Structure formats: structure tokens, C-alpha cells
PDB file of C-alpha atoms in Angstrom:
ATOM      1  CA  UNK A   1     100.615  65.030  -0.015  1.00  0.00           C
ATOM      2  CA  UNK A   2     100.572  61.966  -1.983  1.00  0.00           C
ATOM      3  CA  UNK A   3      96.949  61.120  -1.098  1.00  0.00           C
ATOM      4  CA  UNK A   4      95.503  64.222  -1.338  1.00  0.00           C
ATOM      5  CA  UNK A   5      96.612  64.657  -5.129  1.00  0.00           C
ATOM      6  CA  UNK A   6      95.402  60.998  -5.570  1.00  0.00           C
ATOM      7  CA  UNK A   7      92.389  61.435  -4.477  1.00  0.00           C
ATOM      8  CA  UNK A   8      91.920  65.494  -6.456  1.00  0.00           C
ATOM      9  CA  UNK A   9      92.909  63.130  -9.282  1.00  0.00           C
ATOM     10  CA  UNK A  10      90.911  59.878  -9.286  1.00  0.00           C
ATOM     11  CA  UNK A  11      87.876  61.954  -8.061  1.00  0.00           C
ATOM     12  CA  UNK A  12      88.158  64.413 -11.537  1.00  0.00           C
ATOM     13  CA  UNK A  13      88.377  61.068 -13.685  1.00  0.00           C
ATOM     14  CA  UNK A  14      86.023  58.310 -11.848  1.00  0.00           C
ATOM     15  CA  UNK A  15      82.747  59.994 -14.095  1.00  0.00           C
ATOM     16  CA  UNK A  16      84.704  59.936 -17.238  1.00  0.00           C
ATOM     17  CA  UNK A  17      85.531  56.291 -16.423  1.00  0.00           C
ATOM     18  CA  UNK A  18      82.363  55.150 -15.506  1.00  0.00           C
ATOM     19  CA  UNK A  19      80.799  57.021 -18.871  1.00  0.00           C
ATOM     20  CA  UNK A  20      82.179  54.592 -21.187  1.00  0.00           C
ATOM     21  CA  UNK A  21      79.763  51.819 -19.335  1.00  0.00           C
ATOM     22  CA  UNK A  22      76.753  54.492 -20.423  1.00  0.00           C
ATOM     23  CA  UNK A  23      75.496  54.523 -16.752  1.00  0.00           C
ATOM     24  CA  UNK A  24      73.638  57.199 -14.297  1.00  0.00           C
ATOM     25  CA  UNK A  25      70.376  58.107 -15.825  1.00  0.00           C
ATOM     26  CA  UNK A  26      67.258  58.784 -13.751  1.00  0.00           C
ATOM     27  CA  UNK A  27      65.329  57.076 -16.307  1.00  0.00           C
ATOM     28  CA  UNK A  28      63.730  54.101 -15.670  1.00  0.00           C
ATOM     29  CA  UNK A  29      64.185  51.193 -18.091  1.00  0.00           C
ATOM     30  CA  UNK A  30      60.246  51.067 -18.975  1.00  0.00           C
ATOM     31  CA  UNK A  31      60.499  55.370 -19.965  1.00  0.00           C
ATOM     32  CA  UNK A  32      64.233  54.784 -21.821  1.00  0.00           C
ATOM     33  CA  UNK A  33      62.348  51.943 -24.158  1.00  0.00           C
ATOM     34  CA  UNK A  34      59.024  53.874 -24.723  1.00  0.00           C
ATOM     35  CA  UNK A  35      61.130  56.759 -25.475  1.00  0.00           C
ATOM     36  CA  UNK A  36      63.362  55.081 -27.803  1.00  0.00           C
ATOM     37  CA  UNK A  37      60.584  53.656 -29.601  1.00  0.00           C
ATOM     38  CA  UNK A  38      58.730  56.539 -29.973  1.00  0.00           C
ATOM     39  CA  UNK A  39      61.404  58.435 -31.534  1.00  0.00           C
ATOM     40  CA  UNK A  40      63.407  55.246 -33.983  1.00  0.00           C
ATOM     41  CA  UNK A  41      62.788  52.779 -36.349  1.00  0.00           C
ATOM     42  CA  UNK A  42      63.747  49.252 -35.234  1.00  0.00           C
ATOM     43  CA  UNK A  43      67.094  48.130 -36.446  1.00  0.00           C
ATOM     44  CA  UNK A  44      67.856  44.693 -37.996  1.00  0.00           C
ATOM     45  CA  UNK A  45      67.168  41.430 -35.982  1.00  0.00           C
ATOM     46  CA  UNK A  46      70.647  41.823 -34.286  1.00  0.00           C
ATOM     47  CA  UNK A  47      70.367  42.137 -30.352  1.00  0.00           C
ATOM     48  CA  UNK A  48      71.664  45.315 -28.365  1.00  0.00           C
ATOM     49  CA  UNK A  49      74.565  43.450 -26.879  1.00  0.00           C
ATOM     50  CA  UNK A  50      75.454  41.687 -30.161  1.00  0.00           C
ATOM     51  CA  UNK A  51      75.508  45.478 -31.955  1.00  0.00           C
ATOM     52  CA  UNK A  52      77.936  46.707 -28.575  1.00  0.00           C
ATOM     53  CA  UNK A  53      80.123  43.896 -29.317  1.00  0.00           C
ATOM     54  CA  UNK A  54      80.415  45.005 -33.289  1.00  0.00           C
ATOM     55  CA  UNK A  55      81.277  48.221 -31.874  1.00  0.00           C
ATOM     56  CA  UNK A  56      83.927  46.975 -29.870  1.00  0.00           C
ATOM     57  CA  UNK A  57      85.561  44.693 -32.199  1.00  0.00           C
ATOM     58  CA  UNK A  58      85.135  47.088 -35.173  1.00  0.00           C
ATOM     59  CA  UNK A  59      87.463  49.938 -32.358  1.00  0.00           C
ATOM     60  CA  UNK A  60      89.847  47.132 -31.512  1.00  0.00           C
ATOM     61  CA  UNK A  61      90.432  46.487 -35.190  1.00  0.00           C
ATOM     62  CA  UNK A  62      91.075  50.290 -35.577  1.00  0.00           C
ATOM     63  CA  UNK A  63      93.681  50.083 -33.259  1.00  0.00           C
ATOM     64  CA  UNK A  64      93.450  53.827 -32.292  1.00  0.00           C
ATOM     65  CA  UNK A  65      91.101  56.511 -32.048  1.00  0.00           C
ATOM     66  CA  UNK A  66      89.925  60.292 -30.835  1.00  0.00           C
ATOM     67  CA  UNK A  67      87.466  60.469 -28.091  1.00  0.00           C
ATOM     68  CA  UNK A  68      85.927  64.103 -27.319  1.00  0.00           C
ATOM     69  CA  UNK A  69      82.919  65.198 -24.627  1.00  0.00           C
ATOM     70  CA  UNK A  70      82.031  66.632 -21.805  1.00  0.00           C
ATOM     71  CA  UNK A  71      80.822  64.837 -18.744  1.00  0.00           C
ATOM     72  CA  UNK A  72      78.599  66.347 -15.486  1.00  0.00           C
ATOM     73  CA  UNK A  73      76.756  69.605 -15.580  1.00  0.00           C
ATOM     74  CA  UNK A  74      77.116  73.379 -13.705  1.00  0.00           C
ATOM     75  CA  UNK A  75      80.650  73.108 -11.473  1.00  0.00           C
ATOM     76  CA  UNK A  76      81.050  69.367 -12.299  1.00  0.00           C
ATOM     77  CA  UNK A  77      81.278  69.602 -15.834  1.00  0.00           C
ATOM     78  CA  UNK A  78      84.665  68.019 -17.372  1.00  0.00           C
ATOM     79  CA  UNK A  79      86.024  68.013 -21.035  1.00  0.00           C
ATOM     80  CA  UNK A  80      87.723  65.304 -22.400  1.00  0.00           C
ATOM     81  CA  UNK A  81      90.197  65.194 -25.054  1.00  0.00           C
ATOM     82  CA  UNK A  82      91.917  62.069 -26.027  1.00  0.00           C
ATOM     83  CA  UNK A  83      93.678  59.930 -28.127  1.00  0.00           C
ATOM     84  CA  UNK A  84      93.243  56.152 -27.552  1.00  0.00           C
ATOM     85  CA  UNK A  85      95.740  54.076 -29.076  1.00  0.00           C
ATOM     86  CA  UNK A  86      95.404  50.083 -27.956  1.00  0.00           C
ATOM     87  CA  UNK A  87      96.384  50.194 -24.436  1.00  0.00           C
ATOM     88  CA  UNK A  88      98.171  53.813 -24.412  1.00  0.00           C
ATOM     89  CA  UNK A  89      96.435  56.942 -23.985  1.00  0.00           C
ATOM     90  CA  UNK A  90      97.254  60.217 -24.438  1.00  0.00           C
ATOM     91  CA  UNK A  91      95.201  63.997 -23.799  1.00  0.00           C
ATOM     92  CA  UNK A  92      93.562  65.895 -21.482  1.00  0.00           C
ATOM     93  CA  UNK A  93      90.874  65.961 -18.955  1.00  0.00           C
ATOM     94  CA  UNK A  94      89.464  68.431 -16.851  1.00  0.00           C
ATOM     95  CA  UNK A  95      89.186  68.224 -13.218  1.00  0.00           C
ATOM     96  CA  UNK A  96      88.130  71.126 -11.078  1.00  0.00           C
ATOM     97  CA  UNK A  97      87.945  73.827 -13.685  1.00  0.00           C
ATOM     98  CA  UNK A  98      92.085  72.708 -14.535  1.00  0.00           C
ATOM     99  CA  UNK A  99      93.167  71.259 -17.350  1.00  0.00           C
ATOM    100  CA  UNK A 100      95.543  68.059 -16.740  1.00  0.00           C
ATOM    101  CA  UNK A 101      97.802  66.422 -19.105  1.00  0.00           C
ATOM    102  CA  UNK A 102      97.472  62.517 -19.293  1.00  0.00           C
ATOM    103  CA  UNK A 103      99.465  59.436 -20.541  1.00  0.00           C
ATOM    104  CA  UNK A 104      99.430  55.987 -20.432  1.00  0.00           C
ATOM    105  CA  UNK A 105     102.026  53.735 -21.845  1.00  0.00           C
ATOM    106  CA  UNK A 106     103.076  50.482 -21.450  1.00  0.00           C
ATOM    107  CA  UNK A 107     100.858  50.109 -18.675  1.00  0.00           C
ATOM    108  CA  UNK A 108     101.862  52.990 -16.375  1.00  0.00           C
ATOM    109  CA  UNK A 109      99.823  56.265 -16.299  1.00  0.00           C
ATOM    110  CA  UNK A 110     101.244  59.750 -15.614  1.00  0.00           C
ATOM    111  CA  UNK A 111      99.461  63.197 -15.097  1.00  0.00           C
ATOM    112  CA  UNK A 112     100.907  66.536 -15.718  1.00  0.00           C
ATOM    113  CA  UNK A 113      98.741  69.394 -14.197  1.00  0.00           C
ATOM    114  CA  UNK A 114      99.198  73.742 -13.690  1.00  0.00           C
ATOM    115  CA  UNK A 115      99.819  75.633 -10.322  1.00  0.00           C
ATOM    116  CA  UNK A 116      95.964  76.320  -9.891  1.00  0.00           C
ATOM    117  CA  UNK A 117      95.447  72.136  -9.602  1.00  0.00           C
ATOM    118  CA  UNK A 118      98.354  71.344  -7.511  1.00  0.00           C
ATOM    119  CA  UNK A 119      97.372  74.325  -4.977  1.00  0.00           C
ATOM    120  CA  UNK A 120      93.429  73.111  -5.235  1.00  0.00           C
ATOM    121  CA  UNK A 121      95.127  69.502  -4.333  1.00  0.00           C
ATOM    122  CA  UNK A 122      96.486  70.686  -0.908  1.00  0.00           C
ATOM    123  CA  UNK A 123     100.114  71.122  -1.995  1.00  0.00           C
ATOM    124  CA  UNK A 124     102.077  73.991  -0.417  1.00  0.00           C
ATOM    125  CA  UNK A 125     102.567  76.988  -2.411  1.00  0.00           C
ATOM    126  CA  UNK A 126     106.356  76.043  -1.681  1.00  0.00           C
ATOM    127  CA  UNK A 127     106.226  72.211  -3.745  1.00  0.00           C
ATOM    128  CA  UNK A 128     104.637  73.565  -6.446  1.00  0.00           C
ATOM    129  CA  UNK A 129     107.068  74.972  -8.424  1.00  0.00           C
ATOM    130  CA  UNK A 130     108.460  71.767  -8.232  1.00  0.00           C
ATOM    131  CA  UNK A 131     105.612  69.790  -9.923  1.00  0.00           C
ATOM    132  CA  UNK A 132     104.510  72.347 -12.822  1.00  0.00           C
ATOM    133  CA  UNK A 133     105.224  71.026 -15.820  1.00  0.00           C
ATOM    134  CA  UNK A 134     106.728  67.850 -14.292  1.00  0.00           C
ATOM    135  CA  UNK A 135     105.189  64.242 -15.143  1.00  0.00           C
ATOM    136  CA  UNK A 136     103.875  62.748 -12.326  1.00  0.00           C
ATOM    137  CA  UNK A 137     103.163  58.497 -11.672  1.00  0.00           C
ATOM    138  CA  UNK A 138      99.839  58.010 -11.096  1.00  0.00           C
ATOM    139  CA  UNK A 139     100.216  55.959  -7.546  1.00  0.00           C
ATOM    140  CA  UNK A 140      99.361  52.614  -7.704  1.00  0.00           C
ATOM    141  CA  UNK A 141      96.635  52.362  -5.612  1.00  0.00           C
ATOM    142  CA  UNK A 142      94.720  54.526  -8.319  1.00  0.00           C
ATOM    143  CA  UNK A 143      96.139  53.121 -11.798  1.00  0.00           C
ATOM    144  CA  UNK A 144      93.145  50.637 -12.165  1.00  0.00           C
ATOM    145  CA  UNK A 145      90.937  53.048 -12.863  1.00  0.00           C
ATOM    146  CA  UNK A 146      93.255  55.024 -15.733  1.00  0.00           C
ATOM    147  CA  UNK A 147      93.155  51.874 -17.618  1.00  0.00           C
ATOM    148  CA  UNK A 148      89.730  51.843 -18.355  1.00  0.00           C
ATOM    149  CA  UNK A 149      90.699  55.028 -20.415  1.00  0.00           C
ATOM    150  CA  UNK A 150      92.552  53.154 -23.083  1.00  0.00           C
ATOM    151  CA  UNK A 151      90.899  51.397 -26.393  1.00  0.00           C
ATOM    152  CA  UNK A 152      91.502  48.185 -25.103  1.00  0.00           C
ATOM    153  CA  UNK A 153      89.459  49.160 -21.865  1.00  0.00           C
ATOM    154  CA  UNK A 154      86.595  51.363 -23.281  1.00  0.00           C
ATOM    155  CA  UNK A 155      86.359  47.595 -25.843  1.00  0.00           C
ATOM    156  CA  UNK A 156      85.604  45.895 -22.916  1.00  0.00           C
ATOM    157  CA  UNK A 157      83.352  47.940 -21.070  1.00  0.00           C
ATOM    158  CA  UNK A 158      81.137  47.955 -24.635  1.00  0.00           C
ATOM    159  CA  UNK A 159      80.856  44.009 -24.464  1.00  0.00           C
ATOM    160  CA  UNK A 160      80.336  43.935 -20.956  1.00  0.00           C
ATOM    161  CA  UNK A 161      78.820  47.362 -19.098  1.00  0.00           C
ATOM    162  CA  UNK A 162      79.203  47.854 -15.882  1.00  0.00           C
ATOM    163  CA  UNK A 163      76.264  49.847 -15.126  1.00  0.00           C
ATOM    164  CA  UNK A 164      73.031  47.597 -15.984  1.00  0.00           C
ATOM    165  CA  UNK A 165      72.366  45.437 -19.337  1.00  0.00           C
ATOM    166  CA  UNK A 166      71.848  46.172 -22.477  1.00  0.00           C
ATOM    167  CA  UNK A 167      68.190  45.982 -23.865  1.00  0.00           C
ATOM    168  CA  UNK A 168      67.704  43.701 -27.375  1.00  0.00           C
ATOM    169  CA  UNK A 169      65.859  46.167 -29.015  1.00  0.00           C
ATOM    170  CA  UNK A 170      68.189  48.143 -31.593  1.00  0.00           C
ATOM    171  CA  UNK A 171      66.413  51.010 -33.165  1.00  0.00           C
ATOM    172  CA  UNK A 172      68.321  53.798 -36.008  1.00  0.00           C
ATOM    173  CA  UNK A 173      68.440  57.151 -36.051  1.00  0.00           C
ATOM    174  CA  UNK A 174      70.023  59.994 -38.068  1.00  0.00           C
ATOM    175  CA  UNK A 175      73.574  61.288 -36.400  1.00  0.00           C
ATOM    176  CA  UNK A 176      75.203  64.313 -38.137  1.00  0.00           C
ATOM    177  CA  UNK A 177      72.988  63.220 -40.982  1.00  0.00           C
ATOM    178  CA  UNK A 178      73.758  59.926 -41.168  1.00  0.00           C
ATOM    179  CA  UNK A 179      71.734  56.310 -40.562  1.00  0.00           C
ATOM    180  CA  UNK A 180      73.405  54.862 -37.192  1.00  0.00           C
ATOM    181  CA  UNK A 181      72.210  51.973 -34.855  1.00  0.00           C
ATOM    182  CA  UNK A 182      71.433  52.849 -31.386  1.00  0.00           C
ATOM    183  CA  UNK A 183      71.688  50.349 -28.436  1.00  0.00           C
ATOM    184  CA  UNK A 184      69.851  51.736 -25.292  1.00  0.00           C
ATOM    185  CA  UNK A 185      70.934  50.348 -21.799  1.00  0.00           C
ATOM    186  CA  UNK A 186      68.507  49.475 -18.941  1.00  0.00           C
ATOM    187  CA  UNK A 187      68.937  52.504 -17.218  1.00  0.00           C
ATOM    188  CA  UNK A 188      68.491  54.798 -20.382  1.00  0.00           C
ATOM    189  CA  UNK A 189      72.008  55.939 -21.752  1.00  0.00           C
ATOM    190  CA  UNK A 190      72.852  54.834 -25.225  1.00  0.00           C
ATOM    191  CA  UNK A 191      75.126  53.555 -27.743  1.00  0.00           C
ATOM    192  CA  UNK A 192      75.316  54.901 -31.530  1.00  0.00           C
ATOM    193  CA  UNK A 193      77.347  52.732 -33.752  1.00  0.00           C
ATOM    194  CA  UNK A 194      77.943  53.416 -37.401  1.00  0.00           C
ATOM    195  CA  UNK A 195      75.426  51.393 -39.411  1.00  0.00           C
ATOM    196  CA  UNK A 196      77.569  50.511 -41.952  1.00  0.00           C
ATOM    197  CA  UNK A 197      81.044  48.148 -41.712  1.00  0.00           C
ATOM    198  CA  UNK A 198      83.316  49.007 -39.953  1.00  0.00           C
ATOM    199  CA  UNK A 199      80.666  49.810 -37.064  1.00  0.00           C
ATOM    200  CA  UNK A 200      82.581  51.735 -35.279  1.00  0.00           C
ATOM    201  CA  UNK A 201      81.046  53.349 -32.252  1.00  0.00           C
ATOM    202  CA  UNK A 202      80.483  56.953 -32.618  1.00  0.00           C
ATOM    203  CA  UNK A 203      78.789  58.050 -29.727  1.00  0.00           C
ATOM    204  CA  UNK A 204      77.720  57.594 -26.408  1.00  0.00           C
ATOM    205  CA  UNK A 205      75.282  59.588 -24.730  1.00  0.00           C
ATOM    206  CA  UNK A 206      74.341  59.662 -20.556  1.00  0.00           C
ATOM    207  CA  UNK A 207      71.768  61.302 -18.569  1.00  0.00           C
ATOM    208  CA  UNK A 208      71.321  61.794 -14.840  1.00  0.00           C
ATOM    209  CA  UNK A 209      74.094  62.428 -12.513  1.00  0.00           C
ATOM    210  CA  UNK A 210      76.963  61.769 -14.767  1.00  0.00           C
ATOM    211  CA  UNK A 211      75.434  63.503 -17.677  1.00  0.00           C
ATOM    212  CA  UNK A 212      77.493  63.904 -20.571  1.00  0.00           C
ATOM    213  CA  UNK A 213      78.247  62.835 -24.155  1.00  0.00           C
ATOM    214  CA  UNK A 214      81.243  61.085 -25.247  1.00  0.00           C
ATOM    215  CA  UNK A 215      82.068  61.422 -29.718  1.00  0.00           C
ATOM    216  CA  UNK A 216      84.686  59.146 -31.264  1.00  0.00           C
ATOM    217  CA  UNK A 217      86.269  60.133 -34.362  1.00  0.00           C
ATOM    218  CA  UNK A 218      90.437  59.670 -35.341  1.00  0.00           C
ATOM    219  CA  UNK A 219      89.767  55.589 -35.877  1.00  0.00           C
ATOM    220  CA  UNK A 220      92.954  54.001 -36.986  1.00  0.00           C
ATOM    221  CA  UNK A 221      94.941  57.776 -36.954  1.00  0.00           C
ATOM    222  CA  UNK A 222      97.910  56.811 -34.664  1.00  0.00           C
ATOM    223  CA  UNK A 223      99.914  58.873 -32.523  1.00  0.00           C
ATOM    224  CA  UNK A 224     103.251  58.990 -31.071  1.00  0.00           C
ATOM    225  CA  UNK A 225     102.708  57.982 -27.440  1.00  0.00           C
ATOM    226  CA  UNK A 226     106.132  57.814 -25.595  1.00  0.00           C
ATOM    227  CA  UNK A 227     106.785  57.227 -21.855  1.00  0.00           C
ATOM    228  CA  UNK A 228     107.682  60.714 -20.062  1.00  0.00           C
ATOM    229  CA  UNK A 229     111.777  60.471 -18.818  1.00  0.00           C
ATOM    230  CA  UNK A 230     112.281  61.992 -15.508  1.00  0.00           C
ATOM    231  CA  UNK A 231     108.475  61.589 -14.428  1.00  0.00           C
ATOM    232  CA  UNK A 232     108.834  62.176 -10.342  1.00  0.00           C
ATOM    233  CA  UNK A 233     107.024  59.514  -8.518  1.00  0.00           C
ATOM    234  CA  UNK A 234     104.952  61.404  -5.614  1.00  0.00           C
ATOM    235  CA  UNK A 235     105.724  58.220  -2.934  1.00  0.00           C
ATOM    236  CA  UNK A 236     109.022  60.004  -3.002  1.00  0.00           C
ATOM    237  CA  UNK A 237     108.258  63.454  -1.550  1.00  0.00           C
ATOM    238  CA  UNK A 238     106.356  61.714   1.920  1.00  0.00           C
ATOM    239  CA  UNK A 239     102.919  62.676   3.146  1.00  0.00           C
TER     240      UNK A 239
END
């Protein structure tokens, strides 16, 4: 049982992981910079990477903040509603259509999740009443991948994407009616950071396969993110 709920679990997350590098589009990088052109002003003489890494000191100076979207389209759309706060976490994301509950502190992730996820995971009707509204430990195997979902993560991924470079060009725009800075990566996705200091980043926007759009808000609003007691370590229930 233990893998099948890992894998339900790290399936539901990987695009919202892999969002915060802005990759996926089918754009090519020659369309994404004609396109950007054509629609922005060029920025100041500051490079695209030099802009992302603003971004992510300007959030790591915050120390915490909100992060709201939705990521994939039709049936593989997920919502995503959390609070970052240094290398703690704490919210929700979709997976499947089912809400679950998710916190990271102190370097250990847990997931909370309904009777419609746990079922959809391959648990017996039986277990389940034993895991609603129980903590889980995310198994080890998969815990990488939940720390990209901190502050301290999504920081890194800004300075250094994992899906393609970033292009030099920087180019502004108008965002909820204010001047931002975009940053557009090879493959298309982009970057809007706050023009003024602190530039936070306030937006990241994907196309293609892992379509979504990712809005920060919430910087430097801390929450109380405490360690679940009694959270049940799947290992312990066998296969």
C-alpha cells in the first residue's frame, strides 16, 4: 500500500514542482522572443537571469510568502494553495479531483488527504478509516521532490531553472495595473517580478503540457507551521 499512495501522491505534485522552473511550453524559443517583443517594452540593461536572481533574493529576504494557481488543463488541472515560510510549507494541493492537506517542517513533509483519495490510491475500503484525517510521512524515497515546494527551494529554482535558460532580454508589462519586469525562458514560460524594490516575484506563467499560472502574494506574513504529533508513518502498515 505504501507505494501505491506514494506514487497517487508524487504523481499529483511532480507538475506543481516542476512549475516553479517555468518549463513545458510548445513554444519555440525564436516564437516566445518575437512574441515577447511584440507585445513589451524592453526593460533596463539588467539580464533575464540577473532580474530571476533579484526575485529570488528579494523572496528569501521576505522570509515567507502565499503562493496560489492552478496547474494542467481538462482532468489534470490542480489548485494550489500555500503558504511558504523559509524551508516549511504549509496548504493544499489538488491531486485527482481531491483536495490534500500538506506540511513541511523541519525538513520532513506530511500529507493529510479524504476517503475519496485514499480509495483512488488503492487502499482498502477497510484502512481507510484509519488514515482520514490522520497525518501521514511522506516516504522517503519521495521527500526530495516536496522540498522544492518551500521558499528556500522555489529561490533556487529562480537562480537556476531546471527546464532551459533564461533569455537576456527583460521586457515590462502592466500586471493588475501595475509596471512589472518580465523574464521569458527559452522554452517560452515567464517570470514577472515587481519593478520596483523589493522585486519580489509575482508571477509565473507556463504553457504547453504543464500549463498553469502560479501568483505570489503574503511576502513576509508568517504563519504558524508546527510538526503534526501522532503522524502514522505508512512503512508501518506493510505493502
Amino acid at each position: 500500500m505504501r507505494q501505491r499512495v506514494a506514487t497517487q501522491l508524487t504523481a499529483g505534485l511532480a507538475a506543481a514542482v516542476l512549475l516553479t522552473g517555468c518549463g513545458g511550453s510548445d513554444e519555440s524559443s525564436e516564437d516566445a522572443a518575437a512574441s515577447s517583443a511584440a507585445s513589451s517594452s524592453s526593460a533596463s540593461e539588467e539580464t533575464g537571469a540577473e532580474v530571476a536572481a533579484d526575485a529570488a533574493d528579494a523572496l528569501e529576504e521576505a522570509g515567507a510568502a502565499h503562493v496560489t494557481g492552478t496547474i494542467g488543463t481538462g482532468a489534470e488541472e490542480q489548485a494550489i494553495d500555500l503558504y511558504l515560510q523559509g524551508e516549511d510549507a504549509t496548504g493544499s494541493i489538488t491531486v485527482a479531483g481531491q483536495e490534500v492537506q500538506l506540511l513541511t517542517v523541519g525538513g520532513v513533509s506530511y500529507f493529510q488527504g479524504p476517503a475519496d483519495f485514499w480509495l483512488s490510491s488503492g487502499v482498502p475500503q477497510e484502512a481507510v478509516d484509519q488514515l482520514v484525517g490522520v497525518w501521514v510521512v511522506v516516504p522517503a524515497t519521495e521527500a526530495a521532490a516536496f522540498q522544492q515546494l518551500t521558499l528556500t527551494g522555489l529561490a533556487q529554482e529562480l537562480r537556476s531553472p531546471t527546464d532551459g535558460a533564461v533569455e537576456d532580454e527583460v521586457t515590462t508589462e502592466e500586471l493588475d495595473g501595475e509596471e512589472v519586469l518580465v523574464v521569458t525562458q527559452a522554452d517560452g514560460s515567464s517570470l514577472y517580478v515587481a519593478a520596483d524594490d523589493p522585486r519580489y516575484p509575482l508571477q509565473i506563467v507556463n504553457s504547453g503540457d504543464d500549463a498553469g499560472t502560479l501568483t505570489f502574494d503574503g511576502f513576509g506574513e508568517e504563519q504558524e507551521i508546527t510538526a503534526p504529533a501522532d503522524a502514522l508513518d505508512l512503512s508501518e502498515l506493510g505493502a
